[in-house]
PDB file of C-alpha atoms in Angstrom:
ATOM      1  CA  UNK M1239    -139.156  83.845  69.528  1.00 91.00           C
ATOM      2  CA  UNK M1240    -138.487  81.061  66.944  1.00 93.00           C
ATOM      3  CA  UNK M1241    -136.780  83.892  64.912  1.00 94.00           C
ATOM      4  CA  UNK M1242    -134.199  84.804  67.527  1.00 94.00           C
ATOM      5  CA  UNK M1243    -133.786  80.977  68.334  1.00 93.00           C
ATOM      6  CA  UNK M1244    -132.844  80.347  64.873  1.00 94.00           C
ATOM      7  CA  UNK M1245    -130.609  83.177  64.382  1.00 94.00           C
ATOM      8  CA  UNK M1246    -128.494  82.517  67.778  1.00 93.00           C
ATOM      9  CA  UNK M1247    -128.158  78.903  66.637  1.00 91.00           C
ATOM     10  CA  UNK M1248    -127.139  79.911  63.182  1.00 90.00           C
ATOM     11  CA  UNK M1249    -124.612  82.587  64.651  1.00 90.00           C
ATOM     12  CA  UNK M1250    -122.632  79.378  66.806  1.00 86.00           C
ATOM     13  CA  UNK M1251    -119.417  78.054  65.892  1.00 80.00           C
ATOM     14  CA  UNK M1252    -117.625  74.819  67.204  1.00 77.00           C
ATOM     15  CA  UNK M1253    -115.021  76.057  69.405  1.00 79.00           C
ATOM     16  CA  UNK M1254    -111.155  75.151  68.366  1.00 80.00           C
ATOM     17  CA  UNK M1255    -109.883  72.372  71.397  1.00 82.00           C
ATOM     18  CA  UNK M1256    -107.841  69.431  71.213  1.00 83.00           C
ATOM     19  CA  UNK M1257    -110.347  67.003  72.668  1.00 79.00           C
ATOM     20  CA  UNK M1258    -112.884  68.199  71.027  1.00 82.00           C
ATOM     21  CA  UNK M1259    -111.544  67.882  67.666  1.00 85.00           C
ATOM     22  CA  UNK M1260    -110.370  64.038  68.303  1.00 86.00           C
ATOM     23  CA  UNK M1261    -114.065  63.766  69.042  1.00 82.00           C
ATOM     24  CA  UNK M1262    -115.493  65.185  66.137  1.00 84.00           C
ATOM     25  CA  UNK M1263    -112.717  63.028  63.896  1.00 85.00           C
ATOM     26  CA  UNK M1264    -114.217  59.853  65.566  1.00 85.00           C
ATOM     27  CA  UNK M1265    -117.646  60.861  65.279  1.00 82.00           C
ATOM     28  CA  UNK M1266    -117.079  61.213  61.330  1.00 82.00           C
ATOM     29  CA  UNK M1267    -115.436  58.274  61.105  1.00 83.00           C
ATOM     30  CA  UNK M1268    -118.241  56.438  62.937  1.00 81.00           C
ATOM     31  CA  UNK M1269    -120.661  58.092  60.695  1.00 80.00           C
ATOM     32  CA  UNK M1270    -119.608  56.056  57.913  1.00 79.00           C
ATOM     33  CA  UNK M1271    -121.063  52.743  60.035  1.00 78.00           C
ATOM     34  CA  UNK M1272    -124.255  54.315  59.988  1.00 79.00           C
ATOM     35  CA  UNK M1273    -127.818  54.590  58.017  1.00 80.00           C
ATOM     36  CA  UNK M1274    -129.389  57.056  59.196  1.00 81.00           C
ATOM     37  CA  UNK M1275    -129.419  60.023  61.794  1.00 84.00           C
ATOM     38  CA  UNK M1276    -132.543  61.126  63.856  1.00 84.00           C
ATOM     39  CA  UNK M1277    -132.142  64.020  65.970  1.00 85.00           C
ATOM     40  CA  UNK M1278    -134.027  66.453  67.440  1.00 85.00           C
ATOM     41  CA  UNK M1279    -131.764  69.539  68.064  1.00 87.00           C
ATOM     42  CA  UNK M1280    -132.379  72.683  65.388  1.00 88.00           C
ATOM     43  CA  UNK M1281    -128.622  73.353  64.770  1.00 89.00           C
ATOM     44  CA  UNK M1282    -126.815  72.967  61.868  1.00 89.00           C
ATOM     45  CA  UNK M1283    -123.452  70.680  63.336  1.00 85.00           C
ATOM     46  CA  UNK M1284    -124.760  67.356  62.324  1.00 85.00           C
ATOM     47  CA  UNK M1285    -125.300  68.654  58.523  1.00 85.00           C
ATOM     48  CA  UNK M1286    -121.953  70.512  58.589  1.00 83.00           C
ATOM     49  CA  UNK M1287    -120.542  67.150  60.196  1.00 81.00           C
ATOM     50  CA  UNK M1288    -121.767  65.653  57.705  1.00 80.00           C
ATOM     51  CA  UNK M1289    -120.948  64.990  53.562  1.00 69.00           C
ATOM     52  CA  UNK M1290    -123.596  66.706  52.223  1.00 65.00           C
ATOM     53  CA  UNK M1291    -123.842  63.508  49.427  1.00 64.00           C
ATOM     54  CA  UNK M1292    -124.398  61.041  52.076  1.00 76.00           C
ATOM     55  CA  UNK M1293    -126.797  62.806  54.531  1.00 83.00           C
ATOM     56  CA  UNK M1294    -129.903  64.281  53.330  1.00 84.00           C
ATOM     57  CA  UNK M1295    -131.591  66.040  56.025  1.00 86.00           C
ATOM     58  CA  UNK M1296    -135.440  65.852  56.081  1.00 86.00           C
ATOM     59  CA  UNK M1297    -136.907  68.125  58.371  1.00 88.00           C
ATOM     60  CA  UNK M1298    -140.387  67.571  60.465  1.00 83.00           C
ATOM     61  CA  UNK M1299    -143.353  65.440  58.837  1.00 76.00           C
ATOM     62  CA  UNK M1300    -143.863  67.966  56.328  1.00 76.00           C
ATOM     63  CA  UNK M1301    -139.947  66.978  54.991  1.00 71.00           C
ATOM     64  CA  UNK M1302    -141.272  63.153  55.075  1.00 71.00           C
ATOM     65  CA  UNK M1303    -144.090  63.895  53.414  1.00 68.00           C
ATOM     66  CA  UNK M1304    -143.040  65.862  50.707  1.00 64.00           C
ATOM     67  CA  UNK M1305    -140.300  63.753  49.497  1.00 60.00           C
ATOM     68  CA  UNK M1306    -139.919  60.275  47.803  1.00 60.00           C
ATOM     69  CA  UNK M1307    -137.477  58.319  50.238  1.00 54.00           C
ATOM     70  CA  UNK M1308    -136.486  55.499  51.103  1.00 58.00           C
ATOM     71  CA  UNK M1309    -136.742  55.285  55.165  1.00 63.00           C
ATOM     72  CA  UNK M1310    -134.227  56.280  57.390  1.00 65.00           C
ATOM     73  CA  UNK M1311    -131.636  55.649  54.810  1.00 75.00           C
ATOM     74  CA  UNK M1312    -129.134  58.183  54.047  1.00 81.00           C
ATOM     75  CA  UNK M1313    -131.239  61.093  56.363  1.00 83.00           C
ATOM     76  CA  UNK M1314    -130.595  63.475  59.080  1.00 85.00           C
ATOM     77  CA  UNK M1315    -134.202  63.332  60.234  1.00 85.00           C
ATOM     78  CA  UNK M1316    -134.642  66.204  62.209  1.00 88.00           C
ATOM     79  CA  UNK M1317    -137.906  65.513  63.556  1.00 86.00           C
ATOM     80  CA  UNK M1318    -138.126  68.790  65.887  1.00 89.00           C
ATOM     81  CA  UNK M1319    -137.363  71.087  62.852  1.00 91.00           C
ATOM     82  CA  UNK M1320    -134.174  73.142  61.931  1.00 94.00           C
ATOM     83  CA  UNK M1321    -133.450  76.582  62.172  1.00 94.00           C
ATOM     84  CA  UNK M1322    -132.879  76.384  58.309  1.00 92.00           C
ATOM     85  CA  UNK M1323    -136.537  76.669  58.403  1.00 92.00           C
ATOM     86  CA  UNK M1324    -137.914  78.692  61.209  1.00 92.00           C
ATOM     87  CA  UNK M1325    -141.108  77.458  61.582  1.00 91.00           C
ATOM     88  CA  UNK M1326    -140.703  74.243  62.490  1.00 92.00           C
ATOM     89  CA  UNK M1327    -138.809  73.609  65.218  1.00 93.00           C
ATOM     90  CA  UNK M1328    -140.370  72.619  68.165  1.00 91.00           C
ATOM     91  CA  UNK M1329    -140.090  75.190  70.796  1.00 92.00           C
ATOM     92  CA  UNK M1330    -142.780  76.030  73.309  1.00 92.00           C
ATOM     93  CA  UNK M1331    -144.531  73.662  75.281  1.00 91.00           C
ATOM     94  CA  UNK M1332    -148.007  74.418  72.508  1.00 92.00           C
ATOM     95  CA  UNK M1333    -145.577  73.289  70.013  1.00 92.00           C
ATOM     96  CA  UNK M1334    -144.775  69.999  71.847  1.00 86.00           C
ATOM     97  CA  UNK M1335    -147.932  69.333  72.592  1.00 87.00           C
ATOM     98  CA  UNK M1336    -148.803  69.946  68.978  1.00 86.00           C
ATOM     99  CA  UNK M1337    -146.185  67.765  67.773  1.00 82.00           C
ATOM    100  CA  UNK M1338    -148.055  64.342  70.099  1.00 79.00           C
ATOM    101  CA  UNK M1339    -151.119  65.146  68.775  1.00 81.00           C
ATOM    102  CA  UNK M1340    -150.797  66.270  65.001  1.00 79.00           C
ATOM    103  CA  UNK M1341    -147.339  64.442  64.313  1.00 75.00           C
ATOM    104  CA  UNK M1342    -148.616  60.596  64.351  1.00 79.00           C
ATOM    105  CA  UNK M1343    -146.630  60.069  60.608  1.00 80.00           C
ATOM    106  CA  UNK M1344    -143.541  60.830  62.424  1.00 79.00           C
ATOM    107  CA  UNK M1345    -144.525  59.138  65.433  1.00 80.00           C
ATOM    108  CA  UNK M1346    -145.084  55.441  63.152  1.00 82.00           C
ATOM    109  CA  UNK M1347    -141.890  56.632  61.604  1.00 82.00           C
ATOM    110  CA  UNK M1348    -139.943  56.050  64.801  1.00 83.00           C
ATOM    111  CA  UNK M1349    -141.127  53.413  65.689  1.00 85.00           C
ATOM    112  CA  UNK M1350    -140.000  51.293  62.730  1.00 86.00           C
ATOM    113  CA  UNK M1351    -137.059  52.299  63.169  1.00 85.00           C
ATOM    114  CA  UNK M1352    -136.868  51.408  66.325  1.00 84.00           C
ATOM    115  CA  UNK M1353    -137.776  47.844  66.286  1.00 88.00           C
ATOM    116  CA  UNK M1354    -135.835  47.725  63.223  1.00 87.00           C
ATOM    117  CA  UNK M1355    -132.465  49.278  62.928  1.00 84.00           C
ATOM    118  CA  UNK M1356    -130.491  49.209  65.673  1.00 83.00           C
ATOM    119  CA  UNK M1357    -130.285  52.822  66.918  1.00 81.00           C
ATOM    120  CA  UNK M1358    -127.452  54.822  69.318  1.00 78.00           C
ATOM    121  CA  UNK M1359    -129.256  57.081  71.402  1.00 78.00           C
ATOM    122  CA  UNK M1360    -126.573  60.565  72.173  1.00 75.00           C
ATOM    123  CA  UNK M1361    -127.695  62.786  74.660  1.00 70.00           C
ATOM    124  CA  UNK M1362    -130.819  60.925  75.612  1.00 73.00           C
ATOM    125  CA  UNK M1363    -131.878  59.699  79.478  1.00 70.00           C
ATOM    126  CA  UNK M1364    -134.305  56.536  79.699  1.00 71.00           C
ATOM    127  CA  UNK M1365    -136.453  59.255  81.688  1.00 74.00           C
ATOM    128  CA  UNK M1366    -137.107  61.465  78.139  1.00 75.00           C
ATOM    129  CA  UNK M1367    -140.523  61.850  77.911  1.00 77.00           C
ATOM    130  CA  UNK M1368    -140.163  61.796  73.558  1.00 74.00           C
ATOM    131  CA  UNK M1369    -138.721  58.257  74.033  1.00 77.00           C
ATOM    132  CA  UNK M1370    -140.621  56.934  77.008  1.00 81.00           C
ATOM    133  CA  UNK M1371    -143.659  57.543  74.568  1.00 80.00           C
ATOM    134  CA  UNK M1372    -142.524  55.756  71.848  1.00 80.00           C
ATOM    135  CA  UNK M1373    -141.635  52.558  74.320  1.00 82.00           C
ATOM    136  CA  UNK M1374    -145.107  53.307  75.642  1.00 86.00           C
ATOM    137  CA  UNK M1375    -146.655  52.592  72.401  1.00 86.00           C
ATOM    138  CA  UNK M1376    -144.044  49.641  71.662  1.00 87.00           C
ATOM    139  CA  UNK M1377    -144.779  48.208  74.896  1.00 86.00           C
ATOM    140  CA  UNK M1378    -148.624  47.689  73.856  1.00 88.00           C
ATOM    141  CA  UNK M1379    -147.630  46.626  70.228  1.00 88.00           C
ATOM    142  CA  UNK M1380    -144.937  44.014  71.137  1.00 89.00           C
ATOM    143  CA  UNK M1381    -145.110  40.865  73.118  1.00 90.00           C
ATOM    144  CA  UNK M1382    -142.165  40.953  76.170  1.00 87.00           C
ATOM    145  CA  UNK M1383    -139.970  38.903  74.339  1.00 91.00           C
ATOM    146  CA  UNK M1384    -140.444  41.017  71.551  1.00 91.00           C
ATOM    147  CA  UNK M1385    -139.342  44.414  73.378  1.00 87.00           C
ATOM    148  CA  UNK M1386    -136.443  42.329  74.934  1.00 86.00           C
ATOM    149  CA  UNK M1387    -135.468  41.754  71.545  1.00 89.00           C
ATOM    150  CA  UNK M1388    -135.589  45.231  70.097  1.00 87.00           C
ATOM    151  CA  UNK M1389    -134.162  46.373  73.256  1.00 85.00           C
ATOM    152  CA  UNK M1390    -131.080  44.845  72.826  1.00 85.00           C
ATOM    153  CA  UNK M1391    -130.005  47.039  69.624  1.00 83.00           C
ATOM    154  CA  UNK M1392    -130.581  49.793  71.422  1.00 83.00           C
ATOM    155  CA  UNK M1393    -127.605  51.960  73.074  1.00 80.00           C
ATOM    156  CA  UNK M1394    -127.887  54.602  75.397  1.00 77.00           C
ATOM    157  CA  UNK M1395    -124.549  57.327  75.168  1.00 75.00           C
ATOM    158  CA  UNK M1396    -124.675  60.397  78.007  1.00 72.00           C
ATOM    159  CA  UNK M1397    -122.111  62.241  79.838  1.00 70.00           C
ATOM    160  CA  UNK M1398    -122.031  62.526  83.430  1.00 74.00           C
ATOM    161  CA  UNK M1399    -120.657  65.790  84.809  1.00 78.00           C
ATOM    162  CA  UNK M1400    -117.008  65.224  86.206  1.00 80.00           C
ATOM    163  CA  UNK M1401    -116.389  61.816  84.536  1.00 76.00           C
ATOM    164  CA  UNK M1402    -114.671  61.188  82.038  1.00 72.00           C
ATOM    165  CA  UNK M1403    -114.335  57.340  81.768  1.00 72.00           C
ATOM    166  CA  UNK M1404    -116.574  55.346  79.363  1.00 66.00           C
ATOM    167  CA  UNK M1405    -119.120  53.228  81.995  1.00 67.00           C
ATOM    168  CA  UNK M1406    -121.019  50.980  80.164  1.00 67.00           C
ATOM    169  CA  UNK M1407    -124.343  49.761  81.902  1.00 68.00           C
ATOM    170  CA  UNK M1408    -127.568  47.805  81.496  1.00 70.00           C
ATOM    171  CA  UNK M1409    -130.717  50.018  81.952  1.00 67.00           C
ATOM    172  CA  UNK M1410    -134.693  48.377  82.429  1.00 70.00           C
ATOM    173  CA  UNK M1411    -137.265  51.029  82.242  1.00 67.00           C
ATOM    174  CA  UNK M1412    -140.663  50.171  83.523  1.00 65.00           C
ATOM    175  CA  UNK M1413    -143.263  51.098  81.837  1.00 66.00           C
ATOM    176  CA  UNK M1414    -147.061  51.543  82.566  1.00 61.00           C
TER     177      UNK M1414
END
């Protein structure tokens, strides 16, 4: 299954539109702002958006691991795996569950950099269960002041179906 997941995400191309394109232009440009990348699709369009010079990408905890780095500087951190290397994205729900239990490296990982850098969030509801983890385990470490503090470098970017405008709002999550 991994196999044909890869290959279908390999075999995708970004599709030639206008608005797309003034998009992706942006997005390089904003790129340049930046320190680091964490993501956790498989596909290759942040490393093709990407110069190659100025974003390594280190895949899974094994990538971490197995390379002398300096934290979240410089990286595409693909921390559910790439389909550059099959075996480890993070696919089925024994792969997930694998990941929360075996992956704790990855899991201290992000959470320095989230109390630490400030960090844009793409694609990401305050309702993912990845991230309401990780504030989960912040919200034991840190004081409430503390989270308020962190909190605020934090930005949230999605795309509601049939609008278009830019609707900037605060969010408070409640956690256990």
């Amino acid at each position: 299954l991994k196999k044909l997941v890869c290959e279908y995400l390999r075999s995708l191309s970004i599709i030639e539109d206008e608005k797309l394109d003034t998009e992706l232009i942006q997005f390089r440009e904003a790129l340049k702002s930046v320190s680091g990348i964490i993501t956790t699709n498989y596909d290759l369009l942040l490393d093709n958006l990407c110069d190659k010079n100025e974003f390594k990408p280190v895949i899974g905890q094994k990538g971490l691991l197995s390379q002398s780095h300096t934290i979240f500087v410089d990286e595409i951190f693909k921390i559910h795996g790439c389909v550059s290397d099959e075996q480890s994205i993070i696919l089925t729900k024994k792969d997930y569950e694998n990941f929360l239990e075996k992956q704790k490296y990855i899991l201290g990982k992000l959470m320095v950099i989230f109390t630490e850098y400030p960090i844009i969030f793409i694609g990401y509801s305050l309702d993912d269960k990845n991230i309401l983890t990780i504030l989960e385990d912040l919200s034991i470490s840190l004081s409430v002041e503390e989270l308020k503090k962190v909190s605020e470098k934090w930005i949230f970017v999605s795309r509601e179906v049939g609008i278009d405008d830019l609707i900037i709002k605060e969010h408070t999550v409640y956690i256990r």
